[in-house]
Coordinates of C-alpha atoms in Angstrom, one line a residue:
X1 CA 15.1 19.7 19.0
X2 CA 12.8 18.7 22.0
X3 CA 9.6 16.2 22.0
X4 CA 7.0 19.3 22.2
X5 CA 9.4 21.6 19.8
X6 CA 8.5 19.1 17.4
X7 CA 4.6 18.7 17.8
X8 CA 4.5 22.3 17.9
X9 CA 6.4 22.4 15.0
X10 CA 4.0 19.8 12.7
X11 CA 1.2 21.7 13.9
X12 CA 2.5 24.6 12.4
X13 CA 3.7 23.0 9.4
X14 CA -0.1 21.8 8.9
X15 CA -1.6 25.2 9.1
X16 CA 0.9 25.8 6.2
X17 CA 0.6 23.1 3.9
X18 CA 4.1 22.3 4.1
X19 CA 3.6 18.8 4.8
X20 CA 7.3 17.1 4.2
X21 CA 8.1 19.5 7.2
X22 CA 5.2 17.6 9.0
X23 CA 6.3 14.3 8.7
X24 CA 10.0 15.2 9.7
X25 CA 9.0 17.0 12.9
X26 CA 6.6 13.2 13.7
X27 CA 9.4 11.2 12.6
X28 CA 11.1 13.4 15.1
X29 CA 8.7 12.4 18.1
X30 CA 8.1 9.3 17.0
X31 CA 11.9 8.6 17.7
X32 CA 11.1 9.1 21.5
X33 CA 10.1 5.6 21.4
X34 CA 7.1 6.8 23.6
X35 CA 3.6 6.8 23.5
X36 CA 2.4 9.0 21.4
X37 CA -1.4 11.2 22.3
X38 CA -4.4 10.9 20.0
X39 CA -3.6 14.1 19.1
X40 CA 0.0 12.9 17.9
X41 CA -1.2 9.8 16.2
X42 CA -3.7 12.2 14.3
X43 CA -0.5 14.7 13.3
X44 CA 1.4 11.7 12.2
X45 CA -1.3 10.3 9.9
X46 CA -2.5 13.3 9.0
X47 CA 1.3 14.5 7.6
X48 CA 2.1 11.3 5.7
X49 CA -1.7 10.6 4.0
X50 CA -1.0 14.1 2.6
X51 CA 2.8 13.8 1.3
X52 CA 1.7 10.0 -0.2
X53 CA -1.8 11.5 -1.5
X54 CA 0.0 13.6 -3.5
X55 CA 1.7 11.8 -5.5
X56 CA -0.8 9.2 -5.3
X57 CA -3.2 11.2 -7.4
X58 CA 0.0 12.0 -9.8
X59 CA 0.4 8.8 -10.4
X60 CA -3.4 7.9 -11.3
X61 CA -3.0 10.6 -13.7
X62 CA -0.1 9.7 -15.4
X63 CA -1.1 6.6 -15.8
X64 CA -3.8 7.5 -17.1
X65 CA -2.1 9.0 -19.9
X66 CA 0.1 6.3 -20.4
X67 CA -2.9 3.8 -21.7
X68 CA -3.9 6.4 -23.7
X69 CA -1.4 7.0 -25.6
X70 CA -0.4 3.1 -25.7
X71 CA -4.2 2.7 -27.1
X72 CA -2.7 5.2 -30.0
X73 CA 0.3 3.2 -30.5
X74 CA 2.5 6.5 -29.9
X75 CA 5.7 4.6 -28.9
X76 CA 8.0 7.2 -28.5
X77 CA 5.5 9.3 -25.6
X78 CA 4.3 5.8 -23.9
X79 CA 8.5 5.6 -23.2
X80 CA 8.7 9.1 -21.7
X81 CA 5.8 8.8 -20.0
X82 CA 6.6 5.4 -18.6
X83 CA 10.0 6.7 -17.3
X84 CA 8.2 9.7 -16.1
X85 CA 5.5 7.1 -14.3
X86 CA 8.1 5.2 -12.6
X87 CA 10.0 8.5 -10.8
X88 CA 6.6 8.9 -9.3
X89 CA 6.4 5.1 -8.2
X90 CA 9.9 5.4 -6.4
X91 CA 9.0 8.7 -4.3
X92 CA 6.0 6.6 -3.4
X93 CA 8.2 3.1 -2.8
X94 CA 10.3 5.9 -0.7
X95 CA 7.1 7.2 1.4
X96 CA 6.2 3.7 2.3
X97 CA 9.0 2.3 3.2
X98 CA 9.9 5.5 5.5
X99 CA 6.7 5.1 7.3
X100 CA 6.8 1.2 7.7
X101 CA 10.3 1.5 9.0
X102 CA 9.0 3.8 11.9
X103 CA 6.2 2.0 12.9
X104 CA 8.2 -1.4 12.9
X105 CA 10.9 0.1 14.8
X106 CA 9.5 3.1 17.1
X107 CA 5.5 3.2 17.3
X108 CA 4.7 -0.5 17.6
X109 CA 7.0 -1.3 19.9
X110 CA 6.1 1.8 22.0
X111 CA 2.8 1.5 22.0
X112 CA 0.7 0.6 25.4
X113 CA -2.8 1.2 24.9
X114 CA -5.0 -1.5 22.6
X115 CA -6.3 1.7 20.6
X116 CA -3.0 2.6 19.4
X117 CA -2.0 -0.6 18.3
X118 CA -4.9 -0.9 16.0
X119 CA -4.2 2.6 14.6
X120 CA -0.3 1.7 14.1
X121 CA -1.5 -1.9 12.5
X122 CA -4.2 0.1 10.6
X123 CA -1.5 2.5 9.4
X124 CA 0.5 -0.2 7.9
X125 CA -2.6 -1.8 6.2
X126 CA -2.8 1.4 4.2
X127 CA 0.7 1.5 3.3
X128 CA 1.3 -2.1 2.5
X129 CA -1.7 -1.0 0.2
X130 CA -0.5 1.6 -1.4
X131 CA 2.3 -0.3 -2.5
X132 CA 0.3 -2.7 -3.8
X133 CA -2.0 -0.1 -5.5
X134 CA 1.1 0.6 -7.9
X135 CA 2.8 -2.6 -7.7
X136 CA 0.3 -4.1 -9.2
X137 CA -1.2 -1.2 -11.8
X138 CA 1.3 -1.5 -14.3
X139 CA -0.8 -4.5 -15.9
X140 CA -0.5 -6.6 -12.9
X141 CA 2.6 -7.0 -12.8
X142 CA 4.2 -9.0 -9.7
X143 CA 4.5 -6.8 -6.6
X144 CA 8.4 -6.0 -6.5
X145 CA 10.4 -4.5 -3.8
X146 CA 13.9 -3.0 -3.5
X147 CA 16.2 -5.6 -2.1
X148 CA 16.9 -3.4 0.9
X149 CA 13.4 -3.2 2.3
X150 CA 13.9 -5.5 5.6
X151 CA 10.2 -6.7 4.9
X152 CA 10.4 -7.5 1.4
X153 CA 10.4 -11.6 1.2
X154 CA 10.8 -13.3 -2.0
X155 CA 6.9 -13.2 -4.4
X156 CA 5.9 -11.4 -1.1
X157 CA 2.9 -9.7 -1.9
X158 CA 1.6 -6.2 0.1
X159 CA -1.4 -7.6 0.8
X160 CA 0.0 -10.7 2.4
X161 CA 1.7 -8.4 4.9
X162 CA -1.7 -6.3 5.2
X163 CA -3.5 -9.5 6.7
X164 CA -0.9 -9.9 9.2
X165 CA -0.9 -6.5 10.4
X166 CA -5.0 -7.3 10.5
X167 CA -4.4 -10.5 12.2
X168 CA -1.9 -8.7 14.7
X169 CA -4.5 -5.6 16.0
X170 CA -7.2 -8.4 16.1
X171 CA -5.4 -10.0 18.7
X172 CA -5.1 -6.5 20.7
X173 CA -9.0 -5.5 20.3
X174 CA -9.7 -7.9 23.6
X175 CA -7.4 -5.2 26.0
X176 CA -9.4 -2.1 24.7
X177 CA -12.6 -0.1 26.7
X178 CA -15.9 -0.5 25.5
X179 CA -15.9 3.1 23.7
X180 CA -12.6 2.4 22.0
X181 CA -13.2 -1.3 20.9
X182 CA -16.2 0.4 18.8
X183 CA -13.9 2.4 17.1
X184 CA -11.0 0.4 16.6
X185 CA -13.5 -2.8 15.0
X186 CA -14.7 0.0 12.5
X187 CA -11.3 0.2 11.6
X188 CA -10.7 -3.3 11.0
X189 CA -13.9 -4.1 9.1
X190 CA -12.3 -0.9 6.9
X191 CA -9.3 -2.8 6.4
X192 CA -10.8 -6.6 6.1
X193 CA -12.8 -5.2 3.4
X194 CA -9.9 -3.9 1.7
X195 CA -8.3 -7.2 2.1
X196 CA -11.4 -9.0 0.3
X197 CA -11.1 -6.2 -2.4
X198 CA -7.1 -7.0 -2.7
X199 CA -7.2 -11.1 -3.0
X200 CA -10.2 -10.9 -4.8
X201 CA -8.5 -8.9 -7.9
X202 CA -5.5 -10.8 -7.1
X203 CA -7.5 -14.0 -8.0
X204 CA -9.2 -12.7 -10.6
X205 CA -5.3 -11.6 -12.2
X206 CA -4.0 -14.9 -11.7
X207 CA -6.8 -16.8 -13.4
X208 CA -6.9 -14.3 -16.6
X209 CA -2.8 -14.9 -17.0
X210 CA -3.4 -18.7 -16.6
X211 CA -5.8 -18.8 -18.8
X212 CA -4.1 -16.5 -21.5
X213 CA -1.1 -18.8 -21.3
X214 CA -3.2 -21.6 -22.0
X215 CA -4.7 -20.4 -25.3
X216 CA -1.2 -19.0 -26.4
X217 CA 0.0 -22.5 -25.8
X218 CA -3.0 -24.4 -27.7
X219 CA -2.7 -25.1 -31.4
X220 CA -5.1 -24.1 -33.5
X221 CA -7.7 -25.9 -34.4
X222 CA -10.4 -25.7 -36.8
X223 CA -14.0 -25.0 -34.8
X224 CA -15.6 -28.4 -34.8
X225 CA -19.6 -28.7 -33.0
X226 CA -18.3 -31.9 -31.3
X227 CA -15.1 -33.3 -29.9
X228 CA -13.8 -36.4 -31.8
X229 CA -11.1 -39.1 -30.3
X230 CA -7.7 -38.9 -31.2
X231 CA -7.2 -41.8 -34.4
X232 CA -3.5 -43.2 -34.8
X233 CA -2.6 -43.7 -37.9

């Protein structure tokens, strides 16, 4: 199928909800290793925020559910619903990964203008995040990624890889016009302050689990108003 079969084609499949169709037909022109219009950029986003966003909002819901029912100590449904959960987490894994693999390997590398280099870094901000979103919602787990994801480093976390895509359009924002630098630094302080949000609760998880394994270690003790040296007998 030709470049403009396939733009006409995601337009189309936008005007009729059918958004998997969408994001085959960009993956289609995003394979033309070319640059891609505003326009084009726009369709691309536009098809993959709605086929993750889906399931995105599944997931919150299911979730959801899951705590309740844990907080009722129903065992049996907190196992369905847990299986049920992580079906929903690997169509999502899927998603991101897909998208990640075609801006690493066709839009990046094809891309000329400054603008579009801060959208494609941009893009993988929000992905990287969205991984992280349910990496890390299952009680904080560790992030984990399937051993075949090229960009998946040992305890590498999504948010690690979000500040170098941050880091990377930075470095791009000095070759853009005037009317597009606006623009594109709106972008980033969108996704720095996403970043701040990320570590932040990343801190915060770390400390909490520190500081829970330290009381689990500690005997007890009987409460005393005042420390008293250790005696040997």
């Amino acid at each position: 199928m030709g470049y403009e079969d396939s733009v006409y084609l995601a337009k189309l499949a936008e005007q009729a909800e059918r958004y998997e169709e969408m994001v085959e037909n960009m993956k289609n022109v995003a394979s033309a290793d070319q640059e891609l219009t505003v326009e084009e950029r726009n369709l691309l986003s536009v098809a993959y925020k709605n086929v993750i966003g889906a399931r995105r909002a599944s997931w919150r819901i299911v979730t959801s559910i899951e705590q309740k029912e844990e907080s009722k100590g129903n065992e049996s449904q907190v196992a369905l619903i847990k299986e049920y959960r992580q079906k929903i987490e690997a169509e999502l894994a899927k998603i991101c990964e897909d998208i990640l693999e075609v801006l690493d390997k066709h839009l990046i590398p094809s891309a000329q203008s400054g603008e579009s280099k801060v959208f494609y870094h941009k893009m993988k901000g929000d992905y990287h995040r969205y991984l992280a979103e349910f990496a890390l919602g299952d009680k904080h787990r560790p992030c984990s990624y399937s051993p075949h994801s090229p960009w998946a480093g040992p305890q590498l976390l999504p948010c690690h890889l979000a500040k170098q895509a941050f880091d990377d359009a930075i470095a791009e924002l000095d070759t853009l016009s005037e009317e597009s630098y606006k623009d594109s630094t709106l972008i980033m302080q969108l996704l720095r302050d996403n970043l701040t949000l990320w570590t932040s609760s990343e801190a915060e998880n770390d400390t909490a689990a520190d500081t829970n394994k330290e009381m689990s270690d500690a005997p007890a003790a009987t409460p005393v108003t005042e420390a008293k040296p250790e005696t040997k007998e």
